[in-house]
Tab-separated table of C-alpha atoms in Angstrom:
chain	number	residue	atom	x	y	z
A	28	MET	CA	-10.053	212.366	59.592
A	29	GLY	CA	-10.705	209.952	56.710
A	30	ILE	CA	-10.707	210.660	52.982
A	31	TYR	CA	-13.124	213.106	51.341
A	32	THR	CA	-13.493	215.932	48.829
A	33	LEU	CA	-14.995	219.146	50.218
A	34	THR	CA	-16.324	221.681	47.716
A	35	THR	CA	-17.855	224.958	48.926
A	36	MET	CA	-18.966	228.316	47.589
A	37	GLY	CA	-16.111	230.556	48.679
A	38	ALA	CA	-13.662	229.986	51.506
A	39	ALA	CA	-14.856	227.705	54.292
A	40	THR	CA	-11.833	227.207	56.516
A	41	GLU	CA	-14.082	227.034	59.575
A	42	LEU	CA	-15.481	223.731	58.272
A	43	LEU	CA	-12.185	222.032	57.436
A	44	ASP	CA	-11.708	220.313	60.780
A	45	LEU	CA	-15.162	218.744	60.984
A	46	PRO	CA	-15.099	214.918	61.336
A	47	PHE	CA	-15.975	214.156	57.716
A	48	GLY	CA	-14.478	210.661	58.051
A	49	VAL	CA	-17.152	209.686	60.596
A	50	PRO	CA	-20.839	208.820	59.921
A	51	LEU	CA	-22.932	211.942	60.527
A	52	ALA	CA	-25.054	210.192	63.172
A	53	ASP	CA	-21.898	209.608	65.237
A	54	TRP	CA	-20.625	213.191	65.212
A	55	ASP	CA	-19.762	214.634	68.594
A	56	ASP	CA	-18.499	218.137	67.955
A	57	PRO	CA	-18.843	221.099	70.352
A	58	ARG	CA	-20.022	223.284	67.475
A	59	MET	CA	-23.158	221.188	66.946
A	60	VAL	CA	-26.418	222.927	67.830
A	61	GLN	CA	-30.031	221.776	67.924
A	62	VAL	CA	-32.361	223.784	65.723
A	63	PRO	CA	-36.150	223.310	65.387
A	64	ARG	CA	-36.891	221.574	62.095
A	65	GLY	CA	-39.282	219.201	60.400
A	66	ILE	CA	-39.143	215.448	60.036
A	67	SER	CA	-36.429	214.206	57.663
A	68	ARG	CA	-35.722	210.985	55.797
A	69	HIS	CA	-32.036	211.512	56.369
A	70	VAL	CA	-29.649	212.199	59.202
A	71	VAL	CA	-29.289	215.983	59.578
A	72	ARG	CA	-27.069	217.934	61.948
A	73	PHE	CA	-26.527	221.663	62.479
A	74	ILE	CA	-23.134	223.294	62.994
A	75	ARG	CA	-22.376	226.799	64.234
A	76	ALA	CA	-19.248	228.110	62.526
A	77	ASN	CA	-17.990	231.632	61.876
A	78	ASN	CA	-21.188	233.196	63.294
A	79	GLN	CA	-23.327	231.172	60.891
A	80	ILE	CA	-25.463	228.057	61.176
A	81	PHE	CA	-24.977	225.338	58.572
A	82	ALA	CA	-27.289	222.363	58.011
A	83	ILE	CA	-25.489	219.158	57.035
A	84	LYS	CA	-27.500	216.292	55.506
A	85	GLU	CA	-26.192	212.806	54.777
A	86	ALA	CA	-27.262	211.040	51.563
A	87	THR	CA	-25.652	209.143	48.709
A	88	ASP	CA	-23.099	211.039	46.635
A	89	ARG	CA	-25.466	210.942	43.681
A	90	TYR	CA	-28.306	212.601	45.567
A	91	VAL	CA	-26.054	215.112	47.303
A	92	GLN	CA	-24.579	216.325	44.013
A	93	ARG	CA	-27.979	216.390	42.315
A	94	GLU	CA	-29.694	218.346	45.092
A	95	HIS	CA	-26.840	220.835	45.366
A	96	THR	CA	-27.085	221.519	41.631
A	97	LEU	CA	-30.859	221.989	41.878
A	98	LEU	CA	-30.504	224.448	44.767
A	99	GLN	CA	-27.975	226.458	42.759
A	100	ASP	CA	-30.329	226.474	39.758
A	101	LEU	CA	-33.207	227.682	41.934
A	102	ALA	CA	-31.011	230.444	43.345
A	103	ASP	CA	-30.169	231.540	39.793
A	104	ARG	CA	-33.910	231.801	39.133
A	105	SER	CA	-34.537	233.815	42.335
A	106	VAL	CA	-36.793	231.116	43.771
A	107	PRO	CA	-37.072	231.201	47.588
A	108	ALA	CA	-35.042	228.236	48.813
A	109	VAL	CA	-32.223	227.505	51.209
A	110	GLU	CA	-28.748	228.239	49.856
A	111	GLY	CA	-26.648	225.275	48.790
A	112	PHE	CA	-23.224	225.987	50.295
A	113	GLY	CA	-21.199	222.892	49.473
A	114	THR	CA	-20.779	219.134	49.220
A	115	VAL	CA	-18.566	216.475	50.755
A	116	LEU	CA	-18.157	213.535	48.380
A	117	GLY	CA	-16.067	210.377	48.187
A	118	ARG	CA	-16.029	209.980	51.957
A	119	ARG	CA	-14.189	207.095	53.568
A	120	THR	CA	-13.333	206.296	57.155
A	121	ASP	CA	-9.738	205.895	58.303
A	122	SER	CA	-10.166	202.158	57.766
A	123	GLY	CA	-11.341	202.671	54.177
A	124	GLU	CA	-15.082	202.087	54.704
A	125	GLU	CA	-17.245	204.043	52.246
A	126	LEU	CA	-19.594	206.666	53.668
A	127	ASP	CA	-22.507	208.570	52.151
A	128	GLY	CA	-21.937	212.120	50.984
A	129	LEU	CA	-22.889	215.326	52.782
A	130	LEU	CA	-24.895	218.304	51.536
A	131	ILE	CA	-24.097	221.590	53.284
A	132	THR	CA	-26.658	224.401	53.235
A	133	ARG	CA	-26.858	227.706	55.088
A	134	HIS	CA	-29.537	227.773	57.747
A	135	LEU	CA	-32.154	230.383	56.861
A	136	PRO	CA	-32.031	233.123	59.534
A	137	PHE	CA	-35.304	234.059	61.236
A	138	SER	CA	-37.031	230.985	59.776
A	139	LEU	CA	-39.443	228.619	61.498
A	140	PRO	CA	-40.604	225.062	60.734
A	141	TYR	CA	-44.342	224.659	60.462
A	142	ARG	CA	-44.703	223.041	63.891
A	143	SER	CA	-43.261	226.167	65.511
A	144	LEU	CA	-45.937	228.284	63.821
A	145	PHE	CA	-48.594	226.538	65.895
A	146	SER	CA	-46.813	227.142	69.181
A	147	GLY	CA	-45.746	230.291	71.011
A	148	ARG	CA	-46.801	233.624	69.490
A	149	SER	CA	-49.006	232.477	66.631
A	150	LEU	CA	-50.109	234.721	63.784
A	151	PRO	CA	-53.784	235.633	63.499
A	152	ASP	CA	-55.532	233.769	60.657
A	153	LEU	CA	-52.610	231.353	60.576
A	154	ARG	CA	-54.434	228.963	58.246
A	155	VAL	CA	-54.926	231.662	55.612
A	156	ARG	CA	-51.344	232.886	55.846
A	157	LEU	CA	-49.941	229.362	55.675
A	158	LEU	CA	-51.934	228.515	52.550
A	159	ASP	CA	-51.183	231.833	50.842
A	160	SER	CA	-47.440	231.417	51.385
A	161	LEU	CA	-47.486	227.837	50.070
A	162	ALA	CA	-49.524	228.831	47.002
A	163	GLN	CA	-47.073	231.634	46.224
A	164	LEU	CA	-44.105	229.292	46.662
A	165	PHE	CA	-45.615	226.703	44.313
A	166	VAL	CA	-46.388	229.330	41.676
A	167	ARG	CA	-42.819	230.623	41.798
A	168	LEU	CA	-41.414	227.098	41.577
A	169	HIS	CA	-43.661	226.155	38.673
A	170	LEU	CA	-42.984	229.381	36.782
A	171	ALA	CA	-39.295	228.473	37.057
A	172	GLY	CA	-40.012	225.011	35.625
A	173	PHE	CA	-39.391	223.197	38.908
A	174	TYR	CA	-41.451	220.109	39.732
A	175	TRP	CA	-41.115	219.479	43.482
A	176	GLY	CA	-42.362	215.898	43.518
A	177	ASP	CA	-42.668	215.512	47.286
A	178	CYS	CA	-43.767	218.793	48.806
A	179	SER	CA	-44.569	218.721	52.480
A	180	LEU	CA	-44.646	221.173	55.337
A	181	SER	CA	-41.544	219.426	56.690
A	182	ASN	CA	-39.705	220.373	53.491
A	183	THR	CA	-40.610	224.038	53.916
A	184	LEU	CA	-39.454	226.836	56.190
A	185	PHE	CA	-41.425	229.992	56.933
A	186	ARG	CA	-40.452	233.564	57.723
A	187	ARG	CA	-42.717	236.213	59.200
A	188	ASP	CA	-43.247	238.922	56.599
A	189	ALA	CA	-45.063	242.004	57.908
A	190	GLY	CA	-48.105	240.113	59.132
A	191	ALA	CA	-47.894	237.470	56.407
A	192	LEU	CA	-45.691	234.420	55.912
A	193	ALA	CA	-43.037	233.782	53.277
A	194	ALA	CA	-42.370	230.120	52.426
A	195	TYR	CA	-38.987	228.692	51.402
A	196	LEU	CA	-38.109	225.327	49.885
A	197	VAL	CA	-35.726	223.346	52.089
A	198	ASP	CA	-35.501	219.904	50.482
A	199	ALA	CA	-35.082	219.588	46.705
A	200	GLU	CA	-33.950	215.963	46.451
A	201	THR	CA	-37.131	214.798	44.683
A	202	GLY	CA	-37.308	217.840	42.415
A	203	GLU	CA	-36.898	218.079	38.664
A	204	LEU	CA	-36.095	221.153	36.589
A	205	HIS	CA	-37.732	221.484	33.168
A	206	PRO	CA	-37.895	224.263	30.558
A	207	GLN	CA	-41.642	224.412	31.265
A	208	LEU	CA	-44.064	222.317	33.305
A	209	SER	CA	-47.137	220.693	31.771
A	210	ASP	CA	-50.568	221.164	33.318
A	211	GLY	CA	-50.405	217.516	34.381
A	212	GLN	CA	-47.125	218.014	36.237
A	213	ARG	CA	-48.443	221.073	38.034
A	214	THR	CA	-51.677	219.311	38.985
A	215	HIS	CA	-49.825	216.247	40.261
A	216	ASP	CA	-47.476	218.391	42.336
A	217	ILE	CA	-50.398	220.099	44.078
A	218	THR	CA	-52.156	216.750	44.604
A	219	ILE	CA	-49.120	215.310	46.387
A	220	ALA	CA	-48.779	218.469	48.461
A	221	THR	CA	-52.440	218.334	49.486
A	222	GLU	CA	-52.128	214.744	50.708
A	223	ASN	CA	-48.886	215.374	52.596
A	224	ILE	CA	-50.089	218.595	54.221
A	225	ALA	CA	-53.291	216.941	55.463
A	226	GLY	CA	-51.286	214.133	57.049
A	227	GLU	CA	-48.865	216.515	58.734
A	228	LEU	CA	-51.653	218.691	60.123
A	229	PHE	CA	-53.337	215.580	61.534
A	230	ASP	CA	-50.055	214.785	63.305
A	231	VAL	CA	-49.891	218.276	64.799
A	232	GLN	CA	-53.556	218.074	65.775
A	233	ALA	CA	-52.993	214.734	67.530
A	234	GLY	CA	-50.369	216.443	69.661
A	235	GLY	CA	-52.756	219.258	70.555
A	236	GLY	CA	-50.776	221.781	68.540
A	237	THR	CA	-53.404	223.180	66.154
A	238	PRO	CA	-56.268	225.593	66.866
A	239	ASP	CA	-59.625	223.914	67.497
A	240	ASP	CA	-61.133	225.405	64.345
A	241	LEU	CA	-58.378	224.183	62.006
A	242	ASP	CA	-59.575	221.171	60.026
A	243	PRO	CA	-56.583	219.335	58.439
A	244	ILE	CA	-58.455	218.072	55.371
A	245	GLU	CA	-60.307	221.329	54.714
A	246	THR	CA	-57.076	223.287	55.138
A	247	ALA	CA	-55.081	221.049	52.799
A	248	MET	CA	-57.849	221.052	50.167
A	249	ALA	CA	-57.892	224.862	50.188
A	250	LEU	CA	-54.367	224.987	48.735
A	251	ARG	CA	-55.400	224.114	45.166
A	252	PRO	CA	-57.955	226.922	44.557
A	253	ARG	CA	-55.520	229.486	45.975
A	254	TYR	CA	-52.767	228.188	43.714
A	255	GLU	CA	-54.985	228.054	40.615
A	256	LEU	CA	-56.279	231.591	41.175
A	257	LEU	CA	-52.765	233.001	41.465
A	258	TRP	CA	-51.478	230.939	38.524
A	259	ALA	CA	-54.330	232.123	36.306
A	260	GLU	CA	-53.776	235.765	37.228
A	261	LEU	CA	-50.134	235.491	36.235
A	262	THR	CA	-50.421	233.414	33.058
A	263	ARG	CA	-53.879	233.711	31.448
A	264	ASP	CA	-54.638	235.426	28.161
A	265	GLU	CA	-57.304	238.121	28.260
A	266	VAL	CA	-59.468	239.631	25.516
A	267	VAL	CA	-60.655	243.246	25.795
A	268	GLY	CA	-62.366	245.699	23.507
A	269	ARG	CA	-60.264	248.275	21.701
A	270	ASP	CA	-61.915	250.941	23.851
A	271	GLU	CA	-61.028	249.012	27.033
A	272	ARG	CA	-57.271	249.396	26.977
A	273	TYR	CA	-57.437	250.620	30.557
A	274	ARG	CA	-58.065	246.997	31.523
A	275	ILE	CA	-54.559	246.167	30.338
A	276	ASP	CA	-53.184	248.798	32.709
A	277	GLN	CA	-55.375	247.406	35.489
A	278	ARG	CA	-53.978	243.910	34.902
A	279	VAL	CA	-50.395	245.171	35.084
A	280	LYS	CA	-51.156	247.109	38.276
A	281	ARG	CA	-52.717	244.005	39.862
A	282	LEU	CA	-49.611	241.998	39.045
A	283	ASN	CA	-47.406	244.732	40.508
A	284	ALA	CA	-49.540	244.806	43.652
A	285	MET	CA	-49.002	241.053	43.973
A	286	GLY	CA	-45.261	241.652	43.764
A	287	PHE	CA	-44.610	240.655	40.134
A	288	ASP	CA	-43.026	242.785	37.440
A	289	VAL	CA	-44.128	242.389	33.816
A	290	ALA	CA	-41.195	241.687	31.524
A	291	GLU	CA	-43.182	241.383	28.302
A	292	LEU	CA	-46.685	242.278	27.132
A	293	ALA	CA	-47.887	240.559	23.942
A	294	ILE	CA	-50.928	242.165	22.258
A	295	SER	CA	-52.675	240.959	19.093
A	296	SER	CA	-55.940	241.944	17.402
A	297	VAL	CA	-58.808	239.438	17.205
A	298	ASP	CA	-62.430	239.402	16.046
A	299	GLY	CA	-61.656	241.360	12.904
A	300	GLY	CA	-59.626	243.919	14.796
A	301	ARG	CA	-62.494	244.889	17.096
A	302	LYS	CA	-60.837	243.332	20.142
A	303	LEU	CA	-57.365	242.867	21.581
A	304	ARG	CA	-55.937	239.698	23.060
A	305	PHE	CA	-53.061	240.253	25.456
A	306	SER	CA	-50.845	238.049	27.581
A	307	THR	CA	-48.224	238.919	30.151
A	308	HIS	CA	-44.851	237.379	30.826
A	309	VAL	CA	-43.854	238.020	34.416
A	310	VAL	CA	-40.340	238.062	35.752
A	311	GLU	CA	-39.459	236.898	39.247
A	312	PRO	CA	-41.441	238.424	42.090
A	313	GLY	CA	-39.969	241.251	44.093
A	314	HIS	CA	-41.580	244.346	42.567
A	315	HIS	CA	-41.757	246.126	45.916
A	316	GLN	CA	-38.414	244.731	47.078
A	317	ARG	CA	-36.657	246.173	44.051
A	318	ALA	CA	-38.424	249.524	44.380
A	319	LEU	CA	-37.467	249.838	48.052
A	320	PHE	CA	-33.879	248.770	47.407
A	321	ARG	CA	-33.563	251.337	44.614
A	322	LEU	CA	-34.708	254.100	46.966
A	323	THR	CA	-33.109	253.088	50.269
A	324	GLY	CA	-30.665	250.207	49.804
A	325	LEU	CA	-32.726	248.091	52.225
A	326	GLN	CA	-32.976	244.391	51.361
A	327	VAL	CA	-36.163	242.979	52.864
A	328	GLN	CA	-38.948	240.555	52.006
A	329	GLU	CA	-41.736	241.440	49.591
A	330	ASN	CA	-44.553	242.129	52.038
A	331	GLN	CA	-42.209	244.049	54.331
A	332	ALA	CA	-41.149	246.152	51.346
A	333	ARG	CA	-44.783	246.872	50.488
A	334	HIS	CA	-45.452	248.160	54.007
A	335	LEU	CA	-42.237	250.194	54.148
A	336	LEU	CA	-43.006	251.826	50.801
A	337	SER	CA	-46.455	252.780	52.105
A	338	ASP	CA	-44.867	254.294	55.207
A	339	LEU	CA	-42.398	256.186	53.019
A	340	ALA	CA	-45.249	257.460	50.825
A	341	ARG	CA	-47.103	258.795	53.887
A	342	PHE	CA	-43.914	260.457	55.127
A	343	ARG	CA	-43.373	262.111	51.749
A	344	ALA	CA	-47.003	263.259	51.505
A	345	THR	CA	-46.845	264.838	54.976
A	346	TRP	CA	-43.591	266.602	54.123
A	347	THR	CA	-45.020	267.858	50.818
A	348	GLU	CA	-48.177	269.123	52.531
A	349	GLY	CA	-46.145	270.957	55.163
A	350	THR	CA	-43.893	272.716	52.672
A	351	GLY	CA	-46.328	273.190	49.805
A	352	VAL	CA	-43.608	271.894	47.473
A	353	GLU	CA	-43.576	268.470	45.787
A	354	ILE	CA	-40.747	266.554	47.474
A	355	PRO	CA	-38.697	264.274	45.166
A	356	GLU	CA	-39.113	260.605	46.095
A	357	ALA	CA	-35.365	260.002	46.393
A	358	LEU	CA	-34.952	262.943	48.789
A	359	ALA	CA	-37.896	261.788	50.906
A	360	ALA	CA	-36.460	258.268	51.003
A	361	ARG	CA	-33.118	259.442	52.390
A	362	ARG	CA	-34.774	261.498	55.110
A	363	TRP	CA	-37.313	258.756	55.944
A	364	LEU	CA	-34.495	256.240	56.287
A	365	ASP	CA	-32.659	258.397	58.844
A	366	GLU	CA	-35.529	260.055	60.711
A	367	LYS	CA	-38.081	257.249	60.712
A	368	PHE	CA	-36.610	253.811	60.039
A	369	TYR	CA	-33.207	253.897	61.719
A	370	ALA	CA	-34.292	256.381	64.394
A	371	THR	CA	-37.122	254.074	65.467
A	372	LEU	CA	-34.882	250.997	65.578
A	373	ALA	CA	-32.280	252.919	67.584
A	374	MET	CA	-34.837	253.294	70.379
A	375	VAL	CA	-34.914	249.494	70.863
A	376	PRO	CA	-32.378	248.133	73.391
A	377	PRO	CA	-29.426	246.659	71.436
A	378	GLU	CA	-29.673	243.285	73.174
A	379	LEU	CA	-33.241	242.873	71.872
A	380	ARG	CA	-32.658	243.981	68.272
A	381	GLN	CA	-31.623	240.489	67.153
A	382	LYS	CA	-34.997	238.996	68.043
A	383	LEU	CA	-36.524	240.102	64.727
A	384	PRO	CA	-35.192	241.352	61.374
A	385	ASP	CA	-35.052	245.160	61.242
A	386	ALA	CA	-37.880	245.492	58.718
A	387	GLU	CA	-40.160	243.138	60.673
A	388	LEU	CA	-39.348	244.924	63.930
A	389	TYR	CA	-40.132	248.337	62.411
A	390	HIS	CA	-43.408	247.015	60.993
A	391	GLU	CA	-44.456	245.505	64.325
A	392	ILE	CA	-43.710	248.742	66.181
A	393	ASN	CA	-45.850	250.671	63.687
A	394	GLU	CA	-48.674	248.138	64.050
A	395	HIS	CA	-48.391	248.338	67.833
A	396	ARG	CA	-48.539	252.143	67.672
A	397	TRP	CA	-51.671	252.005	65.516
A	398	PHE	CA	-53.497	249.644	67.906
A	399	LEU	CA	-52.485	251.707	70.945
A	400	SER	CA	-53.587	254.936	69.289
A	401	GLU	CA	-56.921	253.445	68.238
A	402	ALA	CA	-57.558	252.274	71.803
A	403	GLN	CA	-56.606	255.663	73.293
A	404	GLY	CA	-58.351	257.761	70.672
A	405	TYR	CA	-55.228	259.763	69.810
A	406	ASP	CA	-51.732	259.175	68.424
A	407	VAL	CA	-49.630	257.918	71.339
A	408	GLY	CA	-46.389	258.821	69.545
A	409	ARG	CA	-43.329	256.837	68.610
A	410	GLN	CA	-41.553	256.895	71.971
A	411	THR	CA	-44.520	255.463	73.863
A	412	ALA	CA	-45.168	252.888	71.140
A	413	VAL	CA	-41.577	251.625	71.200
A	414	ALA	CA	-41.413	251.516	74.992
A	415	THR	CA	-44.656	249.583	75.438
A	416	TYR	CA	-43.877	247.240	72.530
A	417	VAL	CA	-40.479	246.396	74.025
A	418	ASP	CA	-41.932	245.836	77.500
A	419	SER	CA	-45.064	243.908	76.554
A	420	VAL	CA	-44.085	242.039	73.368
A	421	LEU	CA	-40.452	242.047	72.292
A	422	SER	CA	-38.992	241.138	75.678
A	423	TYR	CA	-40.948	237.871	75.658
A	424	LEU	CA	-39.995	236.755	72.149
A	425	PRO	CA	-37.296	234.135	71.556
A	426	ASP	CA	-34.270	235.009	69.462
A	427	ALA	CA	-35.876	234.310	66.103
A	428	LYS	CA	-32.668	234.568	64.095
A	429	VAL	CA	-31.897	231.003	65.133
A	430	GLU	CA	-33.644	229.278	68.002
A	431	ILE	CA	-31.140	226.942	69.659
A	432	LEU	CA	-32.718	224.095	71.599
A	433	THR	CA	-31.175	222.867	74.824
A	434	GLY	CA	-32.528	219.343	74.954
A	435	GLY	CA	-34.099	216.525	72.995
A	436	PRO	CA	-32.904	214.709	69.881
A	437	PRO	CA	-30.850	216.607	67.299
A	438	THR	CA	-33.486	215.953	64.680
A	439	GLU	CA	-36.486	213.791	63.871
A	440	GLU	CA	-35.559	211.167	61.305
A	441	PHE	CA	-37.021	208.345	59.267
A	442	ASP	CA	-34.877	205.438	58.207
A	443	VAL	CA	-32.367	206.576	55.605
A	444	ILE	CA	-33.565	205.915	52.060
A	445	SER	CA	-30.989	204.212	49.887
A	446	ASP	CA	-30.148	205.330	46.376
A	447	PHE	CA	-32.081	203.746	43.544
A	448	ALA	CA	-32.058	203.859	39.787
């Protein structure tokens, strides 16, 4: 079994008997699974243990420890990234030969690499959704003081989020954490990302995997203006007249609509007191997530939460109109959760429920019901919507929680990069 030091977050007895004294490329363990992923500089393998999927990456001890620390720091800052679960350092074979270390992360359930987005059931306006999710990820990273250094689509995973995409950082080995990033660091990060994304989209295009109207260079170049627009909305100072204080409220509402809460609002008088300059300090995104969790206990993604809150608001308004009495939000939330959310999901065959997260499944059923009703000219009802969605859509979807491949190489790899000063 060799010599090694395994450090994990919490108990991990299911990992103790893995062949840590053997180079990762030579592992032959029945728990290994093949999961769709991007191209990697390092050897990466996936292990199914205790009903979870773990990604194991081989790199020098120095890089393993550094990346694990960065992933923990990002988690502390609520930045969307894979969870660093543990490290294996000081590895040696039974004969005493030194081996590189191992970084263990939890596989992100219901996530897809970018190549999978262009195959199978693609999202409409995929280009727009891809760019929006990347811009939001970069803004969140940069607000946290994280310089990525080598962003690429291969270093990112995506989750479907109520018709949108949510992007997650997967590889942090080139990253740096600072108290605050300079404009030059932010600009350079986006420049590198633009170049890498264009190259990766050309690769997908060469394999016939992108839509005909998707231009790799135009798509990659569109990242910067999206990022700059979002960054400016979150960080810029604004000057308004003293009689235009409503514009301050409008700014806060726009930030809330984008999913950001305002932690601090700094206001000072300028121009001899005739005008007000104000700036906002935003906390981590999740405005709608936190509101939904407070009302229902559901933990979902931001765009899903926005849609569920809208559905809850309609339910409450209908109830209030029917009774003539203003229904408290908390009371409406409890009834909506039982009569709408869980009751709808209960109509889906149990063996198909795992194909999508509950919130995404509920959203898709509602969308399906709306399209059916529009086509028919009347509300087709929940039962019909669920039945036709299951028969015509859900039954044909893969198990998105983790798509296990049955053939091909365990991963795509470049030559391993050695440590350097």
